[in-house]
Amino acid sequence: MIEMHYDNPAFSPDFHDNSGLRIYYTPTLREYSADIWMVGQNVDLMHLIPPNESAFKTYGFCFGECTKAGMDEDVYVFAAMLHGHLAARQINLQQYRGDELIDELKDDNYDFNLQETRILATENTFKPGDSYVVTCTYNTVGRDEVTRGGDGTVQEMCLVFVYYYPKKNQDRLLHVNSKFSKLLGVFQHSIRRGH
């Protein structure tokens, strides 16, 4: 799988790209196929971040019941990519087994222009019933309006792409929506499964 994003908000006619790609293939298949789970906040207009906040947090959860629903065996996590947009400053992925923190991947200096897939030093076992918590911190100082979730660069995301094997049949198995918003003095909290 490959995905390439281009951003030319000024619609400059002299924007050119010279990216390249080298593909290798073999007739000998590997024992396992890998896949990617998307974990975090649903990408929708209900992901709300108020203006003029220096460290506003949103959360995405996939608790044990969520992972038991689509997993019948352990999987092995070997890489992850933290993803937010221009207001994102910190992204943190935590794995829990019961109440115990098993693993954590975080970037306390997240920069939209310096995203990369991180190969883990050691593979991490993820068991059915384990939980993921994704926390994103945003800086919207200087923005006059609420920042909403969405695909656009000036909208926001709070996601972690988790690379694992053996492949399961659900790419959004761990994608659960959770909103924590403090807008106009209202605290909203809801959790629902993503599809």
Tab-separated table of C-alpha atoms in Angstrom:
chain	number	residue	atom	x	y	z
A	1	MET	CA	0.000	0.000	0.000
A	2	ILE	CA	1.203	3.498	-0.751
A	3	GLU	CA	-0.458	6.806	-0.067
A	4	MET	CA	0.805	10.193	-1.225
A	5	HIS	CA	-0.633	13.547	-0.145
A	6	TYR	CA	-0.080	16.745	-2.101
A	7	ASP	CA	-0.925	20.153	-0.692
A	8	ASN	CA	-1.021	23.205	-2.947
A	9	PRO	CA	-3.474	25.539	-1.156
A	10	ALA	CA	-2.464	28.547	-3.298
A	11	PHE	CA	-3.043	26.502	-6.497
A	12	SER	CA	0.389	27.501	-7.727
A	13	PRO	CA	0.760	26.480	-11.398
A	14	ASP	CA	4.522	25.915	-11.032
A	15	PHE	CA	4.191	23.254	-8.312
A	16	HIS	CA	6.148	20.172	-9.400
A	17	ASP	CA	7.012	16.905	-7.710
A	18	ASN	CA	9.861	14.559	-8.502
A	19	SER	CA	9.185	11.843	-5.914
A	20	GLY	CA	10.212	8.336	-6.810
A	21	LEU	CA	9.403	4.809	-5.816
A	22	ARG	CA	11.304	1.555	-6.111
A	23	ILE	CA	9.332	-1.692	-5.885
A	24	TYR	CA	10.808	-5.112	-5.191
A	25	TYR	CA	8.926	-8.356	-5.609
A	26	THR	CA	9.511	-12.044	-5.148
A	27	PRO	CA	7.688	-15.244	-6.101
A	28	THR	CA	8.403	-16.580	-2.595
A	29	LEU	CA	5.645	-15.457	-0.245
A	30	ARG	CA	6.372	-14.695	3.386
A	31	GLU	CA	4.783	-16.713	6.172
A	32	TYR	CA	2.591	-13.793	7.307
A	33	SER	CA	0.921	-10.821	5.673
A	34	ALA	CA	1.093	-7.525	7.559
A	35	ASP	CA	-1.567	-4.838	7.787
A	36	ILE	CA	-2.265	-1.459	9.364
A	37	TRP	CA	-4.836	-0.571	12.008
A	38	MET	CA	-6.035	3.004	12.356
A	39	VAL	CA	-6.440	3.946	16.026
A	40	GLY	CA	-7.715	7.196	17.527
A	41	GLN	CA	-10.326	9.905	17.133
A	42	ASN	CA	-12.846	9.499	14.306
A	43	VAL	CA	-12.046	11.851	11.446
A	44	ASP	CA	-15.264	13.845	11.344
A	45	LEU	CA	-16.708	17.287	12.043
A	46	MET	CA	-17.514	16.298	15.642
A	47	HIS	CA	-13.813	16.360	16.510
A	48	LEU	CA	-13.864	19.876	17.994
A	49	ILE	CA	-10.892	21.924	19.176
A	50	PRO	CA	-11.623	25.412	20.548
A	51	PRO	CA	-9.701	28.486	19.364
A	52	ASN	CA	-6.893	30.126	21.341
A	53	GLU	CA	-5.945	27.052	23.372
A	54	SER	CA	-2.256	26.338	23.907
A	55	ALA	CA	-2.568	22.691	25.030
A	56	PHE	CA	-6.044	21.283	24.294
A	57	LYS	CA	-6.290	17.480	24.468
A	58	THR	CA	-8.512	14.995	22.650
A	59	TYR	CA	-8.630	11.250	23.209
A	60	GLY	CA	-9.425	8.121	21.251
A	61	PHE	CA	-9.990	4.763	22.917
A	62	CYS	CA	-10.279	1.143	21.999
A	63	PHE	CA	-10.946	-0.739	25.208
A	64	GLY	CA	-10.660	-4.501	25.675
A	65	GLU	CA	-14.163	-5.320	24.430
A	66	CYS	CA	-13.329	-3.520	21.195
A	67	THR	CA	-10.245	-5.606	20.510
A	68	LYS	CA	-11.857	-8.910	21.563
A	69	ALA	CA	-14.569	-8.369	18.932
A	70	GLY	CA	-12.255	-8.903	15.966
A	71	MET	CA	-9.235	-10.751	17.336
A	72	ASP	CA	-8.909	-14.449	18.027
A	73	GLU	CA	-5.137	-14.551	18.546
A	74	ASP	CA	-2.184	-12.349	19.469
A	75	VAL	CA	-0.778	-9.986	16.859
A	76	TYR	CA	2.691	-8.479	16.742
A	77	VAL	CA	3.186	-4.742	16.328
A	78	PHE	CA	6.415	-3.752	14.571
A	79	ALA	CA	5.917	-0.087	13.592
A	80	ALA	CA	3.631	2.910	14.046
A	81	MET	CA	3.026	6.329	12.538
A	82	LEU	CA	1.634	9.164	14.649
A	83	HIS	CA	-0.581	11.520	12.660
A	84	GLY	CA	-2.153	14.931	13.218
A	85	HIS	CA	-2.285	18.167	11.230
A	86	LEU	CA	-1.000	21.722	11.689
A	87	ALA	CA	-2.331	22.371	15.233
A	88	ALA	CA	-1.071	19.049	16.654
A	89	ARG	CA	1.864	19.408	19.065
A	90	GLN	CA	1.959	16.071	20.921
A	91	ILE	CA	0.661	12.577	20.095
A	92	ASN	CA	0.791	9.664	22.512
A	93	LEU	CA	-0.217	6.002	22.023
A	94	GLN	CA	-0.552	3.827	25.130
A	95	GLN	CA	-1.236	0.086	25.291
A	96	TYR	CA	-2.841	-1.356	28.425
A	97	ARG	CA	-3.361	-4.929	29.553
A	98	GLY	CA	-5.997	-4.604	32.243
A	99	ASP	CA	-4.857	-1.630	34.342
A	100	GLU	CA	-1.171	-2.077	33.528
A	101	LEU	CA	0.584	0.169	30.999
A	102	ILE	CA	2.400	-2.268	28.676
A	103	ASP	CA	3.869	0.068	26.071
A	104	GLU	CA	3.921	3.705	25.042
A	105	LEU	CA	4.930	5.569	21.901
A	106	LYS	CA	4.916	9.341	21.996
A	107	ASP	CA	6.132	12.450	20.275
A	108	ASP	CA	6.183	15.478	22.573
A	109	ASN	CA	7.385	17.726	19.715
A	110	TYR	CA	5.111	16.604	16.888
A	111	ASP	CA	5.631	18.467	13.599
A	112	PHE	CA	3.222	17.933	10.690
A	113	ASN	CA	6.092	18.469	8.234
A	114	LEU	CA	8.296	15.778	9.804
A	115	GLN	CA	6.040	12.702	9.884
A	116	GLU	CA	7.541	9.265	9.647
A	117	THR	CA	6.788	5.630	10.297
A	118	ARG	CA	8.712	4.504	13.357
A	119	ILE	CA	10.089	0.976	13.368
A	120	LEU	CA	9.924	-0.302	16.959
A	121	ALA	CA	13.161	-1.501	18.544
A	122	THR	CA	11.389	-4.715	19.555
A	123	GLU	CA	8.092	-6.152	18.356
A	124	ASN	CA	5.253	-5.665	20.794
A	125	THR	CA	2.649	-8.375	21.464
A	126	PHE	CA	-0.943	-7.122	21.347
A	127	LYS	CA	-3.422	-9.579	22.866
A	128	PRO	CA	-7.196	-9.784	22.427
A	129	GLY	CA	-8.592	-7.685	25.270
A	130	ASP	CA	-5.684	-5.213	25.365
A	131	SER	CA	-6.627	-1.536	25.125
A	132	TYR	CA	-5.235	1.406	23.186
A	133	VAL	CA	-5.489	5.057	24.269
A	134	VAL	CA	-4.455	7.826	21.875
A	135	THR	CA	-3.966	11.344	23.272
A	136	CYS	CA	-3.394	14.377	21.043
A	137	THR	CA	-2.490	17.861	22.250
A	138	TYR	CA	-3.209	20.890	20.046
A	139	ASN	CA	-2.174	24.551	19.952
A	140	THR	CA	-4.814	26.783	18.357
A	141	VAL	CA	-3.499	30.117	19.658
A	142	GLY	CA	-4.201	32.704	16.964
A	143	ARG	CA	-7.157	30.844	15.462
A	144	ASP	CA	-10.477	32.671	15.712
A	145	GLU	CA	-12.784	29.738	15.069
A	146	VAL	CA	-13.250	26.187	16.281
A	147	THR	CA	-10.975	23.719	14.469
A	148	ARG	CA	-12.910	20.681	13.316
A	149	GLY	CA	-11.761	17.233	12.378
A	150	GLY	CA	-11.376	16.481	8.690
A	151	ASP	CA	-9.061	15.615	5.831
A	152	GLY	CA	-7.907	19.182	5.128
A	153	THR	CA	-4.571	20.403	6.433
A	154	VAL	CA	-6.205	23.188	8.482
A	155	GLN	CA	-8.669	20.683	9.924
A	156	GLU	CA	-7.383	18.123	12.426
A	157	MET	CA	-6.804	14.450	13.003
A	158	CYS	CA	-5.712	12.413	16.014
A	159	LEU	CA	-4.593	9.041	14.694
A	160	VAL	CA	-1.939	6.395	15.011
A	161	PHE	CA	-1.379	3.903	12.212
A	162	VAL	CA	-0.263	0.641	13.836
A	163	TYR	CA	1.637	-1.839	11.634
A	164	TYR	CA	1.136	-5.453	12.690
A	165	TYR	CA	1.020	-9.107	11.637
A	166	PRO	CA	-0.624	-11.558	11.046
A	167	LYS	CA	-3.206	-9.626	9.071
A	168	LYS	CA	-6.822	-9.495	10.288
A	169	ASN	CA	-9.855	-8.778	8.125
A	170	GLN	CA	-10.725	-5.423	9.692
A	171	ASP	CA	-8.682	-2.295	9.009
A	172	ARG	CA	-10.581	-0.236	11.570
A	173	LEU	CA	-10.845	-2.839	14.282
A	174	LEU	CA	-9.307	-0.445	16.787
A	175	HIS	CA	-10.758	2.806	15.507
A	176	VAL	CA	-13.086	4.144	18.175
A	177	ASN	CA	-14.534	7.618	18.480
A	178	SER	CA	-14.142	9.526	21.692
A	179	LYS	CA	-14.715	13.239	22.168
A	180	PHE	CA	-13.572	15.356	25.076
A	181	SER	CA	-14.568	18.943	24.385
A	182	LYS	CA	-14.653	21.957	26.672
A	183	LEU	CA	-16.599	24.432	24.554
A	184	LEU	CA	-18.738	27.150	26.130
A	185	GLY	CA	-18.314	25.453	29.496
A	186	VAL	CA	-19.813	22.169	28.266
A	187	PHE	CA	-17.959	18.907	28.821
A	188	GLN	CA	-19.018	16.210	26.399
A	189	HIS	CA	-17.910	12.629	26.573
A	190	SER	CA	-19.077	9.898	24.260
A	191	ILE	CA	-17.602	6.642	23.070
A	192	ARG	CA	-18.891	4.750	20.059
A	193	ARG	CA	-17.395	2.225	17.694
A	194	GLY	CA	-16.113	3.390	14.331
A	195	HIS	CA	-17.060	1.532	11.165
